[in-house]
Structure formats: C-alpha cells, structure tokens
Short mmCIF file of C-alpha atoms in Angstrom, two decimals:
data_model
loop_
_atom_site.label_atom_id
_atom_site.label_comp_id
_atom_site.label_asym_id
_atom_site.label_seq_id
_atom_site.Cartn_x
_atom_site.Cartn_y
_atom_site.Cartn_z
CA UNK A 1 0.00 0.00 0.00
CA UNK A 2 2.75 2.23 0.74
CA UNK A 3 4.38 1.70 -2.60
CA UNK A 4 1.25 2.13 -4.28
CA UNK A 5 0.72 5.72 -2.15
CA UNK A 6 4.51 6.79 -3.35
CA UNK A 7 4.03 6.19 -6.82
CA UNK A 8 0.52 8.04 -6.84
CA UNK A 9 2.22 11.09 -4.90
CA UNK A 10 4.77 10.66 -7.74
CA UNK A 11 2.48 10.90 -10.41
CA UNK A 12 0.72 13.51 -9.76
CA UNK A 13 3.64 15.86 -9.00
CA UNK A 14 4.85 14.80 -12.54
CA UNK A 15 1.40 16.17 -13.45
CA UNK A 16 1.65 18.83 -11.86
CA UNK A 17 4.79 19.89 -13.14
CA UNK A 18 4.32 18.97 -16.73
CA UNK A 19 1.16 21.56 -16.02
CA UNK A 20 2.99 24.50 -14.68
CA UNK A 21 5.74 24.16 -17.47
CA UNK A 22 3.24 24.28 -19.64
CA UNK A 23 1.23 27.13 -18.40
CA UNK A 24 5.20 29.06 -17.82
CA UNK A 25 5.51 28.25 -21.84
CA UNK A 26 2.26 29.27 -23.17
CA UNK A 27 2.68 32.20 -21.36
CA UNK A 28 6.21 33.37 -22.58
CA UNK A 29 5.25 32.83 -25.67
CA UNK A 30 2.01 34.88 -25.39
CA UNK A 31 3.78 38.03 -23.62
CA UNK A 32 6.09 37.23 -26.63
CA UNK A 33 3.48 38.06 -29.39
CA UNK A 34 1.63 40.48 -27.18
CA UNK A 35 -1.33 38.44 -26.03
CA UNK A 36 -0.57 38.16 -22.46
CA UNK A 37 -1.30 40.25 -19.08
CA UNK A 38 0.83 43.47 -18.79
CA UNK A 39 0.22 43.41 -14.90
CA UNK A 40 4.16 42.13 -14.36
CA UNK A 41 5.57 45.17 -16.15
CA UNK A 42 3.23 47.34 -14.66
CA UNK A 43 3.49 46.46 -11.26
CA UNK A 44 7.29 47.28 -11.75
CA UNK A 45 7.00 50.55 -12.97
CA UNK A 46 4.82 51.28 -10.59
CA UNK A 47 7.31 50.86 -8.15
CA UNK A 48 9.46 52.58 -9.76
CA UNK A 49 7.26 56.23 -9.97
CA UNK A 50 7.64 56.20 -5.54
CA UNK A 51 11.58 54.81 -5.82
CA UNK A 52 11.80 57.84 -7.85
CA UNK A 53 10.07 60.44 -5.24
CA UNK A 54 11.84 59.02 -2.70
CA UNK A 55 15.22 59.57 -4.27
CA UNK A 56 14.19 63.52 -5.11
CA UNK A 57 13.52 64.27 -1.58
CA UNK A 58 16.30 62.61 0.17
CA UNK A 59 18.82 63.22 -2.76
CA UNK A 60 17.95 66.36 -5.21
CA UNK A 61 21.06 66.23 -6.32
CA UNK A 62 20.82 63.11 -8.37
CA UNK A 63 17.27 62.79 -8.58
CA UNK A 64 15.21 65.46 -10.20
CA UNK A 65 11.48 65.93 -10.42
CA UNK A 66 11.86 65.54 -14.16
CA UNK A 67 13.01 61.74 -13.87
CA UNK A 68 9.25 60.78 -13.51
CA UNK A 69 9.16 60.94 -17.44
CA UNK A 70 11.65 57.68 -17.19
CA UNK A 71 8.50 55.50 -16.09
CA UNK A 72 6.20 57.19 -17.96
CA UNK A 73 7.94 56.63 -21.50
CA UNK A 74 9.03 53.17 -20.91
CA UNK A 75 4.91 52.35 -19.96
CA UNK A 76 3.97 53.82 -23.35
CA UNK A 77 6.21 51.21 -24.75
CA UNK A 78 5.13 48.25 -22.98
CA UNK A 79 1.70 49.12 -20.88
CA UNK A 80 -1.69 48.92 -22.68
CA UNK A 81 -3.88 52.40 -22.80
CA UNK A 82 -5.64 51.60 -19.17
CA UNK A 83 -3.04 50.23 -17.14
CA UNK A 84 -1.07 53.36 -18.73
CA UNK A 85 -3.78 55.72 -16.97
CA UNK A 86 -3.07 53.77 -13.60
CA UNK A 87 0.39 54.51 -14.42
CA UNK A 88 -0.32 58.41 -15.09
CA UNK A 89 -1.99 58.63 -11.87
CA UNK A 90 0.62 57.55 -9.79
CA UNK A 91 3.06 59.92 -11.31
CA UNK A 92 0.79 62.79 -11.02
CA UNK A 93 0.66 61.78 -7.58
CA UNK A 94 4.43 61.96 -6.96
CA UNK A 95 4.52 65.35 -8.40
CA UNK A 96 2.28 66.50 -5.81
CA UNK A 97 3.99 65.16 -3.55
CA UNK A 98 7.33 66.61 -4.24
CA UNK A 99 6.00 69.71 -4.87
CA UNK A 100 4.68 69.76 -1.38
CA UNK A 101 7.58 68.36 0.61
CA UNK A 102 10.13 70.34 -1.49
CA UNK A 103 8.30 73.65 -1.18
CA UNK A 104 7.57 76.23 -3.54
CA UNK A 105 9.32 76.39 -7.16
CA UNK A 106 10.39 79.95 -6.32
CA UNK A 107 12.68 79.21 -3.08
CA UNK A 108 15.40 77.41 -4.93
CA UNK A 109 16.58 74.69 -7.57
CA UNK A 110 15.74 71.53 -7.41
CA UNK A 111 11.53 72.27 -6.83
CA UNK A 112 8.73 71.08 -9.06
CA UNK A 113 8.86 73.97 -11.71
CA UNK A 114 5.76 74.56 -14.09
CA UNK A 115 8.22 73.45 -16.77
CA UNK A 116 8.70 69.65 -15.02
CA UNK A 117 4.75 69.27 -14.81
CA UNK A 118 4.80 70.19 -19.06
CA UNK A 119 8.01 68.34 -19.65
CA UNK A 120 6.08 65.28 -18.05
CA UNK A 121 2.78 65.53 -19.42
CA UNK A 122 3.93 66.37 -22.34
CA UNK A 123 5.78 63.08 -22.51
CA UNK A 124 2.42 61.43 -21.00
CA UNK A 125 0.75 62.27 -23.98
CA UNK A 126 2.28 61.37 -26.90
CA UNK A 127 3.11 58.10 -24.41
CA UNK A 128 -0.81 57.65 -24.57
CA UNK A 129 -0.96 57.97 -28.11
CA UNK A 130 1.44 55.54 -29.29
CA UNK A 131 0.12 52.75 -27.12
CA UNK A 132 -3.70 53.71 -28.42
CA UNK A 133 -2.16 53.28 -32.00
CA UNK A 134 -0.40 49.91 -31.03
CA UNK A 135 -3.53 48.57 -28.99
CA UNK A 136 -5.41 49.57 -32.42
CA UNK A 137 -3.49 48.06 -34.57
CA UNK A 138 -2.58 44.81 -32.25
CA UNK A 139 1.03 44.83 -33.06
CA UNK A 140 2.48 45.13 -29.76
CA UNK A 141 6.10 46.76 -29.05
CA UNK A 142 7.75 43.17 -28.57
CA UNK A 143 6.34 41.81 -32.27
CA UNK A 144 6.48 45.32 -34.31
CA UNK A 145 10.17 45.28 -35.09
CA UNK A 146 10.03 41.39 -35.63
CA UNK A 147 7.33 41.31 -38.31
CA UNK A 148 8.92 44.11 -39.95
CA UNK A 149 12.05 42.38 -40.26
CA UNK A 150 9.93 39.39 -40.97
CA UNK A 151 8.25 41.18 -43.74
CA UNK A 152 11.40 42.36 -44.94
CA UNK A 153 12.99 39.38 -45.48
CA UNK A 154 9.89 37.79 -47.04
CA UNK A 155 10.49 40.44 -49.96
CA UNK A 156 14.24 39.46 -50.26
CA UNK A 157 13.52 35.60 -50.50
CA UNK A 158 11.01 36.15 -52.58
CA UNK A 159 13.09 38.12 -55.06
CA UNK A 160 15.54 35.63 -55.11
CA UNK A 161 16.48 34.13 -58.87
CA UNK A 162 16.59 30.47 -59.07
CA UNK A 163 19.69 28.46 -59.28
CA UNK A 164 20.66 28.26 -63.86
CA UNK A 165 22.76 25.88 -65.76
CA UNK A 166 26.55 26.67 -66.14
CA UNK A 167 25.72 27.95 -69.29
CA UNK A 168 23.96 31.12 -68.12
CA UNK A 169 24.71 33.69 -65.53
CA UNK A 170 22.35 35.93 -63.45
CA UNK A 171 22.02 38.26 -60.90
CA UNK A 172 19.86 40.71 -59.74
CA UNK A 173 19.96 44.10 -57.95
CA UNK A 174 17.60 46.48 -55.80
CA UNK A 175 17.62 49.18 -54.04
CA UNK A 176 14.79 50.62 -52.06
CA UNK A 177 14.53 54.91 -52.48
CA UNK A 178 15.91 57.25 -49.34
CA UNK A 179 17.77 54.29 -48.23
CA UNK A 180 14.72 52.36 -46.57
CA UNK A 181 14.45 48.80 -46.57
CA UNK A 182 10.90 48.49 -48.30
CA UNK A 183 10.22 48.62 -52.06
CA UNK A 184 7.85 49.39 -54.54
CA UNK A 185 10.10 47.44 -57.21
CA UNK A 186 10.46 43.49 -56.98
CA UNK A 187 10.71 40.34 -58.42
CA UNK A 188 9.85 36.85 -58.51
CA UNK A 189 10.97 34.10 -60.95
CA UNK A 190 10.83 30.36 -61.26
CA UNK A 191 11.67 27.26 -63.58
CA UNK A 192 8.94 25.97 -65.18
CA UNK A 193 8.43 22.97 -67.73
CA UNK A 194 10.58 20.16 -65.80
CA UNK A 195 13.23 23.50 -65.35
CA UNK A 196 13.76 23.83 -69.40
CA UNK A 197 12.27 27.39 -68.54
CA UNK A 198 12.93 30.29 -66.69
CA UNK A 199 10.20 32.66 -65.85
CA UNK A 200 10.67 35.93 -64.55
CA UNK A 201 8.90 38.88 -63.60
CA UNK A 202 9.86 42.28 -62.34
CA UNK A 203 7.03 44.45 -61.48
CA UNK A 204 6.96 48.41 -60.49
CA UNK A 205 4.38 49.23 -58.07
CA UNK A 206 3.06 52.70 -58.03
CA UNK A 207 4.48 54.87 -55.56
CA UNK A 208 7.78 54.50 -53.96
CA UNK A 209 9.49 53.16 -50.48
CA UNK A 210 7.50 52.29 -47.70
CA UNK A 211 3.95 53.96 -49.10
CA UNK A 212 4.60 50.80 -51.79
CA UNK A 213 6.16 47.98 -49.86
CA UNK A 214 3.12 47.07 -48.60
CA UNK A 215 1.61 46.83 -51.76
CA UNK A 216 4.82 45.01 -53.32
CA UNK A 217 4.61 42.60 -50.77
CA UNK A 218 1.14 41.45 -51.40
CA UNK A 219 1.58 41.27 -55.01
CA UNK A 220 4.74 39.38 -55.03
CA UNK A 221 3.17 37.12 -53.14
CA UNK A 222 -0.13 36.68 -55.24
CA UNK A 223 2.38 36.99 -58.39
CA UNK A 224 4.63 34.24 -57.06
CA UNK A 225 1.61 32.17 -56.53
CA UNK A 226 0.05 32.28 -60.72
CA UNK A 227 3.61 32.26 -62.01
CA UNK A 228 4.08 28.78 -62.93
CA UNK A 229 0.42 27.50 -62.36
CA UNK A 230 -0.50 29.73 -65.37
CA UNK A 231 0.85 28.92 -69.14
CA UNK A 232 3.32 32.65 -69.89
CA UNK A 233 0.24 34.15 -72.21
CA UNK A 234 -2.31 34.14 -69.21
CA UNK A 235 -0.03 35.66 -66.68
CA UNK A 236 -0.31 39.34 -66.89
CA UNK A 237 -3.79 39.19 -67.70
CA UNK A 238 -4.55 37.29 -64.24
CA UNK A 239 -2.00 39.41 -62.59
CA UNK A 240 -4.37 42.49 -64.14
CA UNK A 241 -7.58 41.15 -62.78
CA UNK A 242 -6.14 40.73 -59.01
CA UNK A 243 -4.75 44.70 -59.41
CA UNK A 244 -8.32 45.24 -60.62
CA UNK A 245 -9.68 43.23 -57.67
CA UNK A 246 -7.77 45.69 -55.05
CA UNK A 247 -9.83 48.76 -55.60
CA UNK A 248 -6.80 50.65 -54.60
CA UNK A 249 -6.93 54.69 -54.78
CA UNK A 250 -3.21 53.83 -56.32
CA UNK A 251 -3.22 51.02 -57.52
CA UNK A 252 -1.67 50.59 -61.22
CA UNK A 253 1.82 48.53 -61.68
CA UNK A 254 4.39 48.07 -64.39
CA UNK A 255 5.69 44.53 -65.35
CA UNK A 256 7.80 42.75 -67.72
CA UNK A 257 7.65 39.04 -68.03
CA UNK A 258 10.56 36.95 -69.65
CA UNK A 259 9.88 33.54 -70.15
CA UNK A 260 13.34 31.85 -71.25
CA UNK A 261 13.93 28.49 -72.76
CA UNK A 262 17.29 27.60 -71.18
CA UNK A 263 18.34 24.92 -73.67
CA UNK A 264 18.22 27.08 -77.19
CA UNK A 265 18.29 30.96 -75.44
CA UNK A 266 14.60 31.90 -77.39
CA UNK A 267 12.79 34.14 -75.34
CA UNK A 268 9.31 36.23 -74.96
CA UNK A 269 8.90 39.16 -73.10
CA UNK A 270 5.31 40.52 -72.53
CA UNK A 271 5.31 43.72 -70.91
CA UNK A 272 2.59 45.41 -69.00
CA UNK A 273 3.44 49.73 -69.78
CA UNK A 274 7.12 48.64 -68.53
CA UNK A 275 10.08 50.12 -69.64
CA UNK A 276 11.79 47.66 -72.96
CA UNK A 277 14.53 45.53 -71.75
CA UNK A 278 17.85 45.49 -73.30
CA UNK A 279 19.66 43.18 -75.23
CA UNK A 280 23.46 43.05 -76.01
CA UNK A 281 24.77 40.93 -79.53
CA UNK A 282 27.83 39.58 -78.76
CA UNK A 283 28.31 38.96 -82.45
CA UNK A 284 28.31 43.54 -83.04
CA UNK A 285 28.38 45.04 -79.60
CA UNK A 286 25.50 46.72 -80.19
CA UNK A 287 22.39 47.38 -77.73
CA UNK A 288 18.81 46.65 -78.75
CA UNK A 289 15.64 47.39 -76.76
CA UNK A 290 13.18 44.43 -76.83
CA UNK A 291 9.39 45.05 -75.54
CA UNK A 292 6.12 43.63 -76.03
CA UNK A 293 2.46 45.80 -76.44
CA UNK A 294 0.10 45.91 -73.33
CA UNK A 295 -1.07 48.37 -70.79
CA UNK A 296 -0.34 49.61 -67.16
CA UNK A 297 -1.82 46.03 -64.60
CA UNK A 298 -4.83 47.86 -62.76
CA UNK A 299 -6.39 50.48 -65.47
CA UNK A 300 -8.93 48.56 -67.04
CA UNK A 301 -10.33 44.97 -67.44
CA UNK A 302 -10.20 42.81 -70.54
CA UNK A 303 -6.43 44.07 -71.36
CA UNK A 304 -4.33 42.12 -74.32
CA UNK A 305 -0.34 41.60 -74.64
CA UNK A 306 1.25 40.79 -77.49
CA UNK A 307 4.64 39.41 -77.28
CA UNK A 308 7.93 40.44 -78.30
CA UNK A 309 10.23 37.86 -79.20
CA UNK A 310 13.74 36.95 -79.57
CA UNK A 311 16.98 34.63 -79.20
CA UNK A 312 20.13 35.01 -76.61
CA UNK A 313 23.07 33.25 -78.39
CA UNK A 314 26.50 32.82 -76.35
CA UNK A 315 27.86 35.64 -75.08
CA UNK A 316 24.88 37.86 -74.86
CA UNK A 317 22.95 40.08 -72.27
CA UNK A 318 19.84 40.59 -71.55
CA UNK A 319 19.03 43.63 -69.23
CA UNK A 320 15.40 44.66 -67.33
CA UNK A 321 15.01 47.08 -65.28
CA UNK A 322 12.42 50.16 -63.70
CA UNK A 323 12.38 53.70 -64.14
CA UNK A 324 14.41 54.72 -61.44
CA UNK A 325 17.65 53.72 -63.20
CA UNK A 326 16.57 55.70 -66.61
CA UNK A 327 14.92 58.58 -65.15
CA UNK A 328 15.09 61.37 -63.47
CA UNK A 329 13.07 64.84 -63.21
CA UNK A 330 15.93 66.70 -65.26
CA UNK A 331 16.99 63.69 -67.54
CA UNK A 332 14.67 61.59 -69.93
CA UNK A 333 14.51 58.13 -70.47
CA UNK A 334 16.56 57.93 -73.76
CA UNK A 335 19.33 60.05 -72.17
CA UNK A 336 19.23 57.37 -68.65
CA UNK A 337 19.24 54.57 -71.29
CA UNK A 338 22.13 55.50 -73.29
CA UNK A 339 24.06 56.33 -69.72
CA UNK A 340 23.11 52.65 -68.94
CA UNK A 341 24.25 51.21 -71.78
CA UNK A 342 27.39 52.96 -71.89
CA UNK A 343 28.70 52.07 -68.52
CA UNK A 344 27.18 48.29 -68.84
CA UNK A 345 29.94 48.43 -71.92
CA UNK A 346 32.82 48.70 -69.49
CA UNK A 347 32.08 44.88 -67.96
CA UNK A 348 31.81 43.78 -72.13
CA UNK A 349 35.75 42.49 -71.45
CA UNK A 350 35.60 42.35 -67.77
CA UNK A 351 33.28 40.33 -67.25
CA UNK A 352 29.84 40.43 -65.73
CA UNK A 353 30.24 39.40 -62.22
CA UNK A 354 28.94 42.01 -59.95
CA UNK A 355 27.80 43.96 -62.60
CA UNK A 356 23.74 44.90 -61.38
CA UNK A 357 25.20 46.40 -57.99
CA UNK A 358 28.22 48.14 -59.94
CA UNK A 359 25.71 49.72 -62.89
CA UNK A 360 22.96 51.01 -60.03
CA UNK A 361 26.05 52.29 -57.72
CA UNK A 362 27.23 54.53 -61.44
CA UNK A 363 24.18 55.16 -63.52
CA UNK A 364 21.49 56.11 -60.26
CA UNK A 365 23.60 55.73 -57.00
CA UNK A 366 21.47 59.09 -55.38
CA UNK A 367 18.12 58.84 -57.43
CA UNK A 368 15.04 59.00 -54.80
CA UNK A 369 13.37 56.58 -56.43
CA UNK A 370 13.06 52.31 -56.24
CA UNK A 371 15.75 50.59 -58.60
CA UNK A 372 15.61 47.22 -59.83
CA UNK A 373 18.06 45.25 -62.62
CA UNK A 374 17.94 42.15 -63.18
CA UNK A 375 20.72 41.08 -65.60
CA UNK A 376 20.98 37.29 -67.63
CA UNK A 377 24.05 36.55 -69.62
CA UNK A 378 24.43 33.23 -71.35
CA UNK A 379 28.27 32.12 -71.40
CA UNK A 380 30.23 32.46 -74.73
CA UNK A 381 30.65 29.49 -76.91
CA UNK A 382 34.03 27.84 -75.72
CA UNK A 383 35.99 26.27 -78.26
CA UNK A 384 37.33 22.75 -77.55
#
C-alpha cells in the first residue's frame, strides 16, 4: 500500500509539473506576441514612480522631479492604454507630492517647476498615443520590429532568382529609395516545364518606399503564386484582374515578363506599360531594346499583350530594369538609357560578375526613387 501511495504522490507531482511548465511556456510565448497580461511590467513601474520620489527628496542632487518621465515613456512602450492611466496617476501623484515636501518652485533649484509638470505631461501624452495606436493596430512593441524584419525578409527571399545551368549567368539588384528597406520594385521568378524554362517577372508598383512595400509585398506574393500554375500568355492578364480586384486609390503597376527556354536561349517578353529591356549581340556590340504591347496592370479589365520575341546566343545580355535607373526629373529616359548602356559596356571584357550592384552604384547611386536590374548573360561558346 505504501508503494502504491509513493508512486501516486509521484504521479501527480509529474502532473503537476508537466502543467505549470506548460502554463510558464504558453505564457512566454504569449507576452512574446503580445497576447498576455501586462500586470508584471506594470506592477514594476509602478514601483518605480515612488523609488523615484523618494530619491528627489532625500537626494535632489541626483534625482530630479523631471526623472518621472523615465517610467512614464518606458509604460507607453510596454503598458496597454488603461493600465497606462493607472500609471499616469501615480506619477501625477508623486509630483504632488514633491511639490509639497520640497516647497515652492520659487525658493530654490531643485523644486517642481511649471516646466517639469509640461516636460512630463507632455511626454504622458504622446506616451498615450502611441500605445492607443499599437492597442489599435494589435502589433504590440515586442512583435512590431520582428514582423517588420519578418516582412522584410519575405520580400528578399522572394526576389531571389533560381539556381541556372553553367551555361547562363544571373544576378539581380535592388535598391529601395531614401535608403529604406521596403520597395515598390520586386521580383519573382521560377523554372517551369521540368526546369527547361525560366520565368521571370519584375514588377513596379506605383508609388515609392515604404507607401509601396506594402503593396509590393502582397503582389509578389499573389504573383509568385500564378507564375508557374498559369501557361506565360495568361499571366499578366490574371496578374491584371487581381490589381483590378484591389480597388486601390493607387493602384496601377508596371511589369515585364521573360519567359526563357534555357536549352536554345529563345525568349518572350510581354510587358505590362514597362520600360523595354535590353539586349546586347555579342556577335556587333551593339544594344537593342526588346518590348512587347500591353497596358499599365490595374487600369482597365479585358487588357491584351502581345509578345515580343527573340533569341540570346553565347555571349549575350539581356538587361530589365524600372524607371528609377533611366529617369530622373531633369533627364529623360533615352538620355538614362544610353548612360546605362554605356557604362554596362565597361564589364563587355571584364566580365559580368557584380555587374547589377556596380551599374545602379554609377548610372542612379542618389536617385530617390526604387531601382531594380535584373541582368541574364548566357556564357560564350568555348571552343574545344
């Protein structure tokens, strides 16, 4: 009987420990994404508001009236709006306090001046504003700079070009306008028919930096989604009826779509208002712009492209890429094209490694705009 009584009391403190790890989990992982209580990191700063009275009447010296804001701003990070008013109170409290023990503002430093009960309520307020805007939107403090990054990095992977055969080389470049890490310009691409294809697509979204991110990031992922599931003629017009489908107050888009045959170099490009790509013949060293017929994705339904077509043989280029690079408000689009072209000469005998960072960095290095170029180059023919 005793045996049987130790292995009960056993079990059940094994239950009751696999319980309270569990509950400890769930609810790191809840304060994590914001879901939890807020009653641990309010109790501490409320301790904090009469640690910090206490230390401005026994030592003024080190402790001013104005150190109240401390609590006050880290609360509008992590408090929600009503345990932020509980928070308020007990600050407001303090002041009156301190302004009683310390004496009137007039009799020497170190009093609660008019300008410490602005200086804090001033911080109080735009405090209670930001958490009103987080509680609105649900994104709390602890998850907003993760799913930002998170988003950011979707973007990236997403615009990644799939591995090609030895035969070809590729490479891509971006860069977002003012420096920000969001942009209206992207690209997704894939293999297609058992990988004898490559499909790509580089869109321009209206707008520019973060104001089009968010709009680049749900269309890269909608466009990620029909390329390959849809034969290369039906693309654009799906990718049409889903801008169409938005009902945005902004919402056209460029795009050019290559669709590549890998084993002979023939090509289509259907292009939706985008800029013409360019193409370099290795055989005269001459540039050649290459576009298809169609209209801006998002103006009207029922819209037709006709394809352009052509052939890469070994040791040409192939070149797309958005306005940004081209153009300017004091420079048209020929003159950015024939800037492009001439500095995409230099890497003719140098080779083309590095060369979409390199041509963005010379041709549009301080342009406030999104840049994109995406650069294929099928290896010359190498004699045995």
């Amino acid at each position: 009987m005793a045996g049987a009584r130790v292995e009960t009391l056993m079990a059940r403190t094994r239950m009751l420990w696999h319980r309270a790890r569990t509950a400890l989990r769930k609810s790191a992982v809840d304060y994590f994404r914001g879901d939890a209580s807020d009653w641990l990191a309010f109790g501490g700063l409320l301790l904090t508001v009469p640690a910090i009275a206490c230390g401005t009447l026994l030592l003024p010296v080190w402790f001013s009236p104005s150190a109240l804001v401390l609590p006050i701003v880290a609360g509008g990070l992590l408090l929600r709006p009503a345990s932020l008013l509980g928070l308020y109170a007990a600050s407001a409290t303090a002041l009156i306090v301190e302004a009683l023990a310390l004496g009137p503002y007039t009799e020497g430093p170190a009093r609660v001046t008019p300008g410490t009960v602005l200086v804090v309520a001033a911080c109080g307020f735009f405090g209670l504003i930001i958490a009103q805007f987080r509680s609105r939107v649900g994104v709390p403090w602890r998850r907003g700079g993760t799913m930002l990054f998170d988003l950011r990095e979707r973007i990236r992977v997403q615009s990644k070009l799939p591995a090609l055969p030895p035969a070809w080389h590729r490479e891509m470049a971006l860069r977002p306008a003012g420096g920000q890490s969001f942009s209206g310009d992207f690209v997704v691409a894939a293999r297609t028919n058992g990988g004898r294809t490559l499909e790509v697509v580089l869109t321009d979204v209206s707008g520019k930096g973060m104001e089009a991110g968010s709009r680049a990031l749900l269309l890269s992922g909608a466009f990620g989604g029909l390329l390959g599931a849809l034969p290369p003629q039906d693309f654009l017009p799906a990718a049409n009826g889903y801008l169409l489908r938005q009902d945005w107050d902004e919402g056209f888009a460029t795009s050019i779509h290559l669709v590549l045959d890998l084993e002979t170099g023939d090509y289509e490009l259907l292009s939706a208002g985008h800029l013409p790509a360019l193409q370099l013949s290795a055989g005269t060293g001459r540039w050649q712009e290459k576009s298809g017929e169609g209209p801006l994705l998002g103006v009207y339904d029922g819209a037709e492209f006709e394809p352009a077509r052509g052939s890469l043989r070994p040791g040409d280029v192939l070149m797309l890429f958005t306005d940004g690079l081209v153009e300017t408000a004091d420079r048209e689009i020929s003159e950015g094209i024939d800037r492009l072209t001439g500095e995409a000469d230099r890497y003719v005998a140098a080779g083309w490694e590095g060369a979409a960072w390199h041509l963005i960095e010379k041709v549009a290095k301080d342009v406030n705009d999104d840049r994109a170029l995406l650069l294929i180059r099928r290896a010359p023919f190498q004699r045995p």
